[in-house]
Coordinates of C-alpha atoms (C1' of nucleotides) in Angstrom, one line a residue:
Chain A
M1 CA 0.0 0.0 0.0
N2 CA 2.8 2.3 0.8
A3 CA 4.1 3.4 -2.6
L4 CA 7.0 5.3 -1.3
K5 CA 10.1 3.6 0.1
L6 CA 11.2 4.3 3.6
D7 CA 14.6 5.7 2.6
D8 CA 12.9 8.1 0.2
L9 CA 10.7 9.4 3.0
A10 CA 13.6 9.6 5.4
L11 CA 15.9 11.5 3.0
N12 CA 13.1 13.8 2.0
A13 CA 12.3 14.5 5.7
L14 CA 15.9 15.3 6.7
G15 CA 16.3 17.4 3.6
D16 CA 14.7 20.3 5.3
P17 CA 16.8 22.3 7.8
T18 CA 13.9 23.0 10.2
R19 CA 13.1 19.3 10.4
R20 CA 16.8 18.5 11.0
S21 CA 16.7 21.0 14.0
I22 CA 13.7 19.2 15.4
F23 CA 15.2 15.8 14.9
E24 CA 18.5 16.9 16.5
K25 CA 16.6 18.3 19.5
L26 CA 15.5 14.7 20.2
E27 CA 19.1 13.6 20.2
K28 CA 19.3 14.1 23.9
G29 CA 15.9 12.5 24.7
P30 CA 12.1 12.5 24.3
L31 CA 10.3 15.9 24.3
S32 CA 6.8 17.3 24.1
V33 CA 5.7 19.5 21.3
V34 CA 5.9 22.7 23.2
H35 CA 9.5 21.9 24.3
I36 CA 10.4 21.1 20.7
A37 CA 8.9 24.3 19.4
D38 CA 10.6 26.3 22.2
G39 CA 13.5 28.3 20.7
L40 CA 12.7 27.4 17.1
P41 CA 12.0 30.4 14.8
V42 CA 8.7 29.0 13.5
T43 CA 5.2 28.7 15.0
R44 CA 4.0 25.6 16.8
S45 CA 1.8 24.9 13.8
A46 CA 4.8 24.5 11.6
V47 CA 6.4 22.3 14.1
S48 CA 3.3 20.0 14.1
Q49 CA 3.5 19.7 10.4
H50 CA 7.2 18.8 10.5
L51 CA 6.6 16.2 13.2
K52 CA 4.0 14.6 11.0
V53 CA 6.5 14.3 8.1
L54 CA 9.2 12.9 10.4
K55 CA 6.7 10.4 11.9
E56 CA 5.6 9.2 8.5
A57 CA 9.3 8.7 7.6
R58 CA 9.6 6.5 10.8
L59 CA 12.3 8.8 12.0
I60 CA 10.4 9.6 15.2
T61 CA 7.6 8.0 17.3
M62 CA 4.9 9.5 19.4
K63 CA 3.3 8.4 22.7
Q64 CA 0.4 10.2 24.3
E65 CA 0.7 11.1 27.9
G66 CA -2.5 12.8 29.0
T67 CA -2.7 16.0 27.0
R68 CA 1.0 15.9 26.0
S69 CA 2.5 14.3 22.9
I70 CA 5.9 13.0 23.6
Y71 CA 8.2 12.5 20.6
S72 CA 11.3 10.2 20.5
I73 CA 13.8 9.2 17.9
N74 CA 12.9 6.0 16.0
Q75 CA 15.5 3.5 14.9
E76 CA 13.4 2.3 12.0
G77 CA 14.0 5.3 9.8
L78 CA 17.7 5.4 10.9
I79 CA 18.1 1.8 9.8
A80 CA 16.5 2.5 6.4
L81 CA 18.9 5.4 5.9
R82 CA 22.0 3.4 6.9
N83 CA 21.0 0.6 4.5
Y84 CA 20.5 3.1 1.8
L85 CA 24.0 4.6 2.3
D86 CA 25.6 1.1 2.4
R87 CA 24.5 0.5 -1.1
F88 CA 27.0 3.1 -2.4
W89 CA 29.9 2.2 -0.1
D90 CA 31.6 -0.3 -2.3
E91 CA 31.3 1.8 -5.4
A92 CA 32.7 4.9 -3.6
L93 CA 35.7 2.9 -2.3
E94 CA 36.4 1.6 -5.8
N95 CA 36.3 5.1 -7.2
F96 CA 38.6 6.2 -4.4
K97 CA 41.1 3.5 -5.3
Q98 CA 41.0 4.4 -9.0
L99 CA 41.5 8.1 -8.1
A100 CA 44.5 7.2 -6.0
E101 CA 46.1 5.1 -8.8
T102 CA 45.5 7.9 -11.3
T103 CA 47.0 10.5 -9.0
E104 CA 50.0 8.3 -8.4
K105 CA 50.5 7.7 -12.1
Q106 CA 50.4 11.4 -12.9
K107 CA 52.8 12.1 -10.1
T108 CA 55.3 9.7 -11.8
I109 CA 54.8 11.2 -15.2
K110 CA 55.2 14.8 -14.1
K111 CA 58.9 15.2 -15.1
Chain B
M1 CA 35.3 29.7 5.0
N2 CA 32.7 27.1 4.4
A3 CA 29.8 28.2 6.7
L4 CA 27.7 25.2 6.0
K5 CA 28.5 21.8 7.4
L6 CA 29.1 18.9 5.1
D7 CA 26.2 16.8 6.5
D8 CA 23.8 19.7 6.0
L9 CA 24.9 20.0 2.3
A10 CA 24.6 16.2 1.8
L11 CA 21.2 15.8 3.4
N12 CA 19.9 18.8 1.4
A13 CA 21.3 17.4 -1.8
L14 CA 19.8 14.0 -1.3
G15 CA 16.5 15.6 -0.2
D16 CA 15.5 16.1 -3.9
P17 CA 14.2 13.0 -5.7
T18 CA 15.8 13.9 -9.0
R19 CA 19.2 14.3 -7.4
R20 CA 18.6 10.9 -5.7
S21 CA 17.9 9.4 -9.1
I22 CA 21.2 10.9 -10.4
F23 CA 23.1 9.7 -7.4
E24 CA 21.7 6.2 -7.7
K25 CA 22.6 6.0 -11.4
L26 CA 26.3 6.3 -10.3
E27 CA 25.8 3.3 -8.0
K28 CA 27.0 1.0 -10.8
G29 CA 29.9 3.1 -11.8
P30 CA 31.1 6.4 -13.3
L31 CA 29.0 8.0 -16.1
S32 CA 29.2 11.0 -18.4
V33 CA 26.6 13.8 -18.2
V34 CA 24.7 12.6 -21.3
H35 CA 24.5 9.1 -19.9
I36 CA 23.2 10.4 -16.6
A37 CA 20.6 12.5 -18.3
D38 CA 19.5 9.7 -20.5
G39 CA 16.1 8.4 -19.3
L40 CA 15.6 11.1 -16.8
P41 CA 12.4 13.2 -17.2
V42 CA 14.3 16.5 -17.1
T43 CA 16.5 18.4 -19.5
R44 CA 20.3 18.1 -19.5
S45 CA 20.5 21.6 -18.2
A46 CA 18.6 20.6 -15.0
V47 CA 20.9 17.6 -14.7
S48 CA 24.0 19.9 -14.8
Q49 CA 22.6 22.0 -12.0
H50 CA 21.8 19.0 -9.9
L51 CA 25.3 17.7 -10.5
K52 CA 26.7 21.0 -9.2
V53 CA 24.8 20.6 -6.0
L54 CA 25.9 17.0 -5.5
K55 CA 29.5 18.0 -6.2
E56 CA 29.4 20.8 -3.7
A57 CA 28.1 18.3 -1.1
R58 CA 31.1 16.1 -1.8
L59 CA 28.7 13.3 -2.8
I60 CA 30.2 13.0 -6.3
T61 CA 33.5 13.9 -8.0
M62 CA 34.2 14.9 -11.6
K63 CA 37.1 14.2 -13.9
Q64 CA 37.5 15.7 -17.3
E65 CA 38.2 13.2 -20.2
G66 CA 38.5 15.3 -23.3
T67 CA 35.1 16.8 -23.9
R68 CA 33.4 14.5 -21.5
S69 CA 32.8 15.1 -17.8
I70 CA 32.8 11.8 -16.0
Y71 CA 31.1 11.7 -12.6
S72 CA 31.6 9.2 -9.8
I73 CA 30.4 8.7 -6.3
N74 CA 32.6 10.3 -3.6
Q75 CA 33.1 8.8 -0.2
E76 CA 33.6 12.1 1.5
G77 CA 29.9 13.0 1.5
L78 CA 29.0 9.4 2.4
I79 CA 31.2 9.5 5.4
A80 CA 29.7 12.8 6.6
L81 CA 26.3 11.3 6.3
R82 CA 27.2 8.1 8.2
N83 CA 28.8 10.1 11.0
Y84 CA 25.7 12.3 11.2
L85 CA 23.4 9.2 11.6
D86 CA 25.7 7.6 14.1
R87 CA 25.0 10.6 16.5
F88 CA 21.4 9.4 16.9
W89 CA 22.0 5.7 17.2
D90 CA 22.5 5.4 20.9
E91 CA 19.5 7.5 21.6
A92 CA 17.3 5.6 19.2
L93 CA 18.3 2.3 20.9
E94 CA 17.6 3.7 24.3
N95 CA 14.1 4.7 23.2
F96 CA 13.6 1.3 21.7
K97 CA 14.4 -0.3 25.0
Q98 CA 12.1 2.0 26.9
L99 CA 9.3 1.3 24.5
A100 CA 9.9 -2.4 24.9
E101 CA 9.7 -2.1 28.6
T102 CA 6.5 0.0 28.5
T103 CA 4.9 -2.4 26.1
E104 CA 5.8 -5.4 28.4
K105 CA 4.5 -3.6 31.4
Q106 CA 1.2 -2.8 29.8
K107 CA 0.9 -6.4 28.6
T108 CA 1.1 -7.5 32.2
I109 CA -1.4 -4.9 33.5
K110 CA -4.0 -5.7 30.9
K111 CA -6.3 -7.8 33.1
Chain C
dA1 C1' 38.2 25.2 -41.3
dT2 C1' 33.8 23.5 -40.4
dG3 C1' 30.5 21.0 -38.0
dA4 C1' 29.0 18.0 -34.4
dA5 C1' 29.2 16.5 -29.6
dT6 C1' 29.6 17.7 -24.9
dG7 C1' 28.3 20.3 -21.0
dG8 C1' 28.3 24.5 -18.1
dT9 C1' 25.7 29.0 -17.2
dT10 C1' 22.1 32.4 -17.0
dA11 C1' 17.5 34.6 -17.2
dG12 C1' 13.0 33.9 -16.4
dT13 C1' 9.0 31.0 -15.4
dT14 C1' 6.5 27.6 -12.8
dT15 C1' 5.8 24.5 -9.2
dT16 C1' 6.6 23.0 -4.7
dA17 C1' 6.7 23.2 0.0
dG18 C1' 7.2 25.7 4.2
dC19 C1' 4.9 29.0 6.8
dT20 C1' 1.2 31.7 9.4
dA21 C1' -3.4 32.5 11.1
dA22 C1' -7.4 30.8 12.6
dC23 C1' -10.0 27.1 14.2
dC24 C1' -11.3 22.9 16.7
dG25 C1' -11.1 18.9 19.9
dT26 C1' -9.3 16.9 24.1
dT27 C1' -7.5 16.6 28.7
dA28 C1' -6.5 18.5 33.4
dG29 C1' -7.2 21.4 37.1
dC30 C1' -10.0 24.8 39.6
Chain D
dG1 C1' -19.6 23.6 35.2
dC2 C1' -15.6 26.7 33.3
dT3 C1' -11.0 27.8 31.8
dA4 C1' -6.3 27.0 30.5
dA5 C1' -2.9 24.1 28.4
dC6 C1' -1.7 21.2 24.7
dG7 C1' -1.6 20.1 20.0
dG8 C1' -3.5 18.6 15.4
dT9 C1' -5.7 20.4 10.9
dT10 C1' -6.9 23.4 7.2
dA11 C1' -6.9 27.4 3.9
dG12 C1' -4.3 30.5 1.8
dC13 C1' 0.1 33.2 1.2
dT14 C1' 4.9 33.4 0.1
dA15 C1' 9.5 32.3 -0.8
dA16 C1' 12.6 28.9 -2.4
dA17 C1' 14.0 25.7 -5.6
dA18 C1' 13.4 23.0 -9.7
dC19 C1' 12.9 23.5 -14.4
dT20 C1' 13.2 25.1 -19.5
dA21 C1' 15.1 27.7 -23.2
dA22 C1' 18.7 29.9 -25.1
dC23 C1' 23.3 30.7 -25.4
dC24 C1' 28.4 30.0 -25.2
dA25 C1' 32.9 27.7 -24.9
dT26 C1' 35.7 23.7 -25.7
dT27 C1' 37.1 19.5 -27.9
dC28 C1' 37.2 16.1 -31.5
dA29 C1' 36.6 14.4 -36.2
dT30 C1' 36.5 15.0 -41.0

DNA sequence: ATGAATGGTTAGTTTTAGCTAACCGTTAGC
DNA sequence: GCTAACGGTTAGCTAAAACTAACCATTCAT
Protein backbone atom coordinates (compact mmCIF):
# COMPACT_ATOMS: atom_id res chain seq x y z
CA MET A 1 0.00 0.00 0.00
CA ASN A 2 2.83 2.34 0.81
CA ALA A 3 4.06 3.37 -2.61
CA LEU A 4 7.04 5.32 -1.33
CA LYS A 5 10.10 3.60 0.06
CA LEU A 6 11.21 4.34 3.59
CA ASP A 7 14.59 5.71 2.56
CA ASP A 8 12.90 8.12 0.17
CA LEU A 9 10.68 9.37 2.95
CA ALA A 10 13.58 9.65 5.40
CA LEU A 11 15.87 11.54 3.03
CA ASN A 12 13.05 13.84 2.04
CA ALA A 13 12.26 14.47 5.71
CA LEU A 14 15.86 15.27 6.69
CA GLY A 15 16.29 17.39 3.59
CA ASP A 16 14.66 20.33 5.34
CA PRO A 17 16.80 22.31 7.83
CA THR A 18 13.93 22.99 10.25
CA ARG A 19 13.10 19.28 10.39
CA ARG A 20 16.76 18.54 11.03
CA SER A 21 16.69 20.99 13.95
CA ILE A 22 13.67 19.21 15.38
CA PHE A 23 15.22 15.80 14.86
CA GLU A 24 18.47 16.93 16.48
CA LYS A 25 16.58 18.28 19.49
CA LEU A 26 15.45 14.74 20.19
CA GLU A 27 19.06 13.59 20.19
CA LYS A 28 19.26 14.12 23.94
CA GLY A 29 15.93 12.47 24.71
CA PRO A 30 12.13 12.52 24.26
CA LEU A 31 10.35 15.88 24.26
CA SER A 32 6.81 17.27 24.14
CA VAL A 33 5.69 19.49 21.26
CA VAL A 34 5.94 22.74 23.24
CA HIS A 35 9.47 21.86 24.28
CA ILE A 36 10.39 21.05 20.72
CA ALA A 37 8.90 24.31 19.43
CA ASP A 38 10.62 26.33 22.17
CA GLY A 39 13.50 28.30 20.67
CA LEU A 40 12.69 27.43 17.08
CA PRO A 41 12.04 30.40 14.76
CA VAL A 42 8.73 29.01 13.49
CA THR A 43 5.24 28.66 14.96
CA ARG A 44 4.03 25.57 16.79
CA SER A 45 1.77 24.88 13.83
CA ALA A 46 4.76 24.52 11.55
CA VAL A 47 6.41 22.25 14.11
CA SER A 48 3.34 20.03 14.15
CA GLN A 49 3.46 19.66 10.39
CA HIS A 50 7.15 18.82 10.47
CA LEU A 51 6.58 16.25 13.19
CA LYS A 52 4.00 14.60 10.96
CA VAL A 53 6.50 14.28 8.12
CA LEU A 54 9.19 12.90 10.43
CA LYS A 55 6.74 10.42 11.90
CA GLU A 56 5.61 9.18 8.49
CA ALA A 57 9.27 8.66 7.61
CA ARG A 58 9.62 6.51 10.75
CA LEU A 59 12.35 8.80 12.04
CA ILE A 60 10.40 9.55 15.23
CA THR A 61 7.64 7.99 17.30
CA MET A 62 4.91 9.54 19.43
CA LYS A 63 3.35 8.43 22.66
CA GLN A 64 0.40 10.16 24.27
CA GLU A 65 0.74 11.12 27.94
CA GLY A 66 -2.48 12.77 28.96
CA THR A 67 -2.68 15.97 26.96
CA ARG A 68 1.00 15.85 26.03
CA SER A 69 2.46 14.28 22.90
CA ILE A 70 5.94 12.96 23.63
CA TYR A 71 8.19 12.46 20.61
CA SER A 72 11.26 10.22 20.46
CA ILE A 73 13.79 9.17 17.87
CA ASN A 74 12.86 5.96 16.04
CA GLN A 75 15.45 3.47 14.89
CA GLU A 76 13.35 2.26 11.97
CA GLY A 77 14.02 5.33 9.81
CA LEU A 78 17.66 5.36 10.86
CA ILE A 79 18.11 1.76 9.77
CA ALA A 80 16.52 2.51 6.40
CA LEU A 81 18.94 5.38 5.90
CA ARG A 82 21.96 3.35 6.91
CA ASN A 83 21.01 0.57 4.51
CA TYR A 84 20.53 3.12 1.75
CA LEU A 85 23.99 4.56 2.29
CA ASP A 86 25.60 1.12 2.45
CA ARG A 87 24.48 0.48 -1.14
CA PHE A 88 26.98 3.07 -2.35
CA TRP A 89 29.86 2.25 -0.11
CA ASP A 90 31.64 -0.34 -2.29
CA GLU A 91 31.33 1.82 -5.38
CA ALA A 92 32.68 4.86 -3.55
CA LEU A 93 35.68 2.91 -2.29
CA GLU A 94 36.41 1.59 -5.77
CA ASN A 95 36.32 5.12 -7.16
CA PHE A 96 38.64 6.20 -4.41
CA LYS A 97 41.13 3.49 -5.33
CA GLN A 98 41.02 4.42 -9.00
CA LEU A 99 41.52 8.06 -8.12
CA ALA A 100 44.52 7.17 -5.98
CA GLU A 101 46.05 5.15 -8.81
CA THR A 102 45.50 7.91 -11.32
CA THR A 103 47.03 10.50 -9.02
CA GLU A 104 50.00 8.25 -8.40
CA LYS A 105 50.47 7.69 -12.12
CA GLN A 106 50.39 11.42 -12.85
CA LYS A 107 52.84 12.07 -10.08
CA THR A 108 55.29 9.69 -11.77
CA ILE A 109 54.77 11.19 -15.20
CA LYS A 110 55.24 14.79 -14.10
CA LYS A 111 58.92 15.22 -15.14
CA MET B 1 35.31 29.70 5.03
CA ASN B 2 32.67 27.08 4.42
CA ALA B 3 29.81 28.20 6.65
CA LEU B 4 27.67 25.15 5.99
CA LYS B 5 28.52 21.77 7.39
CA LEU B 6 29.06 18.86 5.06
CA ASP B 7 26.19 16.80 6.47
CA ASP B 8 23.82 19.70 5.96
CA LEU B 9 24.88 19.96 2.33
CA ALA B 10 24.64 16.21 1.80
CA LEU B 11 21.19 15.85 3.35
CA ASN B 12 19.95 18.84 1.43
CA ALA B 13 21.35 17.39 -1.80
CA LEU B 14 19.76 13.97 -1.33
CA GLY B 15 16.50 15.56 -0.25
CA ASP B 16 15.52 16.06 -3.86
CA PRO B 17 14.17 13.00 -5.72
CA THR B 18 15.78 13.92 -9.04
CA ARG B 19 19.16 14.27 -7.38
CA ARG B 20 18.64 10.91 -5.71
CA SER B 21 17.95 9.38 -9.14
CA ILE B 22 21.17 10.86 -10.45
CA PHE B 23 23.13 9.70 -7.42
CA GLU B 24 21.70 6.21 -7.69
CA LYS B 25 22.63 6.02 -11.38
CA LEU B 26 26.25 6.29 -10.31
CA GLU B 27 25.83 3.32 -8.01
CA LYS B 28 26.97 0.97 -10.77
CA GLY B 29 29.91 3.10 -11.85
CA PRO B 30 31.11 6.41 -13.30
CA LEU B 31 29.05 8.04 -16.06
CA SER B 32 29.20 11.03 -18.39
CA VAL B 33 26.56 13.76 -18.25
CA VAL B 34 24.67 12.56 -21.33
CA HIS B 35 24.51 9.05 -19.92
CA ILE B 36 23.24 10.39 -16.60
CA ALA B 37 20.61 12.55 -18.28
CA ASP B 38 19.50 9.67 -20.51
CA GLY B 39 16.13 8.36 -19.32
CA LEU B 40 15.59 11.10 -16.79
CA PRO B 41 12.40 13.17 -17.21
CA VAL B 42 14.28 16.49 -17.10
CA THR B 43 16.54 18.39 -19.49
CA ARG B 44 20.30 18.09 -19.49
CA SER B 45 20.46 21.63 -18.16
CA ALA B 46 18.61 20.59 -15.02
CA VAL B 47 20.93 17.60 -14.66
CA SER B 48 23.96 19.89 -14.84
CA GLN B 49 22.57 22.02 -12.03
CA HIS B 50 21.85 18.99 -9.90
CA LEU B 51 25.35 17.66 -10.49
CA LYS B 52 26.72 20.96 -9.22
CA VAL B 53 24.78 20.63 -5.97
CA LEU B 54 25.87 17.01 -5.50
CA LYS B 55 29.48 17.95 -6.19
CA GLU B 56 29.43 20.79 -3.66
CA ALA B 57 28.06 18.33 -1.09
CA ARG B 58 31.05 16.09 -1.84
CA LEU B 59 28.71 13.26 -2.79
CA ILE B 60 30.24 12.98 -6.27
CA THR B 61 33.47 13.90 -8.02
CA MET B 62 34.16 14.90 -11.61
CA LYS B 63 37.08 14.17 -13.87
CA GLN B 64 37.48 15.66 -17.31
CA GLU B 65 38.16 13.24 -20.19
CA GLY B 66 38.52 15.32 -23.30
CA THR B 67 35.12 16.81 -23.94
CA ARG B 68 33.39 14.45 -21.51
CA SER B 69 32.76 15.07 -17.82
CA ILE B 70 32.82 11.78 -15.96
CA TYR B 71 31.07 11.75 -12.61
CA SER B 72 31.64 9.24 -9.80
CA ILE B 73 30.42 8.68 -6.28
CA ASN B 74 32.60 10.31 -3.62
CA GLN B 75 33.13 8.75 -0.22
CA GLU B 76 33.61 12.09 1.51
CA GLY B 77 29.92 12.99 1.50
CA LEU B 78 28.97 9.44 2.41
CA ILE B 79 31.25 9.50 5.45
CA ALA B 80 29.73 12.80 6.58
CA LEU B 81 26.26 11.29 6.34
CA ARG B 82 27.22 8.14 8.18
CA ASN B 83 28.77 10.14 11.01
CA TYR B 84 25.66 12.28 11.23
CA LEU B 85 23.43 9.24 11.56
CA ASP B 86 25.69 7.64 14.14
CA ARG B 87 25.02 10.56 16.50
CA PHE B 88 21.43 9.40 16.92
CA TRP B 89 22.03 5.70 17.16
CA ASP B 90 22.49 5.39 20.91
CA GLU B 91 19.47 7.54 21.64
CA ALA B 92 17.31 5.56 19.24
CA LEU B 93 18.33 2.28 20.87
CA GLU B 94 17.58 3.65 24.33
CA ASN B 95 14.13 4.75 23.20
CA PHE B 96 13.58 1.33 21.73
CA LYS B 97 14.45 -0.32 25.03
CA GLN B 98 12.10 1.98 26.95
CA LEU B 99 9.34 1.28 24.46
CA ALA B 100 9.86 -2.44 24.86
CA GLU B 101 9.70 -2.14 28.64
CA THR B 102 6.54 -0.04 28.53
CA THR B 103 4.85 -2.44 26.14
CA GLU B 104 5.82 -5.35 28.37
CA LYS B 105 4.48 -3.58 31.44
CA GLN B 106 1.15 -2.80 29.78
CA LYS B 107 0.86 -6.38 28.61
CA THR B 108 1.10 -7.51 32.24
CA ILE B 109 -1.37 -4.91 33.49
CA LYS B 110 -4.02 -5.66 30.91
CA LYS B 111 -6.34 -7.84 33.09
C1' DA C 1 38.24 25.17 -41.28
C1' DT C 2 33.81 23.54 -40.45
C1' DG C 3 30.50 21.01 -37.99
C1' DA C 4 29.02 17.95 -34.39
C1' DA C 5 29.21 16.53 -29.63
C1' DT C 6 29.58 17.71 -24.88
C1' DG C 7 28.33 20.26 -21.03
C1' DG C 8 28.33 24.54 -18.11
C1' DT C 9 25.72 29.05 -17.23
C1' DT C 10 22.13 32.42 -16.97
C1' DA C 11 17.46 34.58 -17.16
C1' DG C 12 13.02 33.88 -16.40
C1' DT C 13 8.95 30.96 -15.42
C1' DT C 14 6.51 27.59 -12.77
C1' DT C 15 5.84 24.54 -9.25
C1' DT C 16 6.59 23.04 -4.69
C1' DA C 17 6.75 23.16 0.05
C1' DG C 18 7.24 25.70 4.24
C1' DC C 19 4.89 29.01 6.84
C1' DT C 20 1.17 31.74 9.45
C1' DA C 21 -3.37 32.52 11.13
C1' DA C 22 -7.40 30.75 12.60
C1' DC C 23 -10.00 27.12 14.25
C1' DC C 24 -11.31 22.90 16.72
C1' DG C 25 -11.07 18.86 19.88
C1' DT C 26 -9.30 16.86 24.10
C1' DT C 27 -7.53 16.63 28.74
C1' DA C 28 -6.47 18.54 33.38
C1' DG C 29 -7.25 21.42 37.08
C1' DC C 30 -9.99 24.78 39.58
C1' DG D 1 -19.58 23.56 35.19
C1' DC D 2 -15.59 26.73 33.26
C1' DT D 3 -10.96 27.78 31.77
C1' DA D 4 -6.30 27.00 30.49
C1' DA D 5 -2.87 24.10 28.37
C1' DC D 6 -1.70 21.18 24.66
C1' DG D 7 -1.57 20.06 20.01
C1' DG D 8 -3.52 18.58 15.43
C1' DT D 9 -5.70 20.43 10.95
C1' DT D 10 -6.93 23.44 7.19
C1' DA D 11 -6.86 27.40 3.90
C1' DG D 12 -4.27 30.53 1.85
C1' DC D 13 0.08 33.17 1.16
C1' DT D 14 4.89 33.42 0.09
C1' DA D 15 9.45 32.33 -0.77
C1' DA D 16 12.55 28.86 -2.36
C1' DA D 17 13.97 25.74 -5.63
C1' DA D 18 13.39 22.99 -9.73
C1' DC D 19 12.87 23.51 -14.43
C1' DT D 20 13.20 25.07 -19.51
C1' DA D 21 15.07 27.70 -23.23
C1' DA D 22 18.69 29.95 -25.10
C1' DC D 23 23.35 30.73 -25.35
C1' DC D 24 28.38 30.03 -25.20
C1' DA D 25 32.93 27.68 -24.85
C1' DT D 26 35.72 23.70 -25.69
C1' DT D 27 37.13 19.50 -27.86
C1' DC D 28 37.21 16.15 -31.52
C1' DA D 29 36.63 14.40 -36.18
C1' DT D 30 36.48 14.98 -40.98
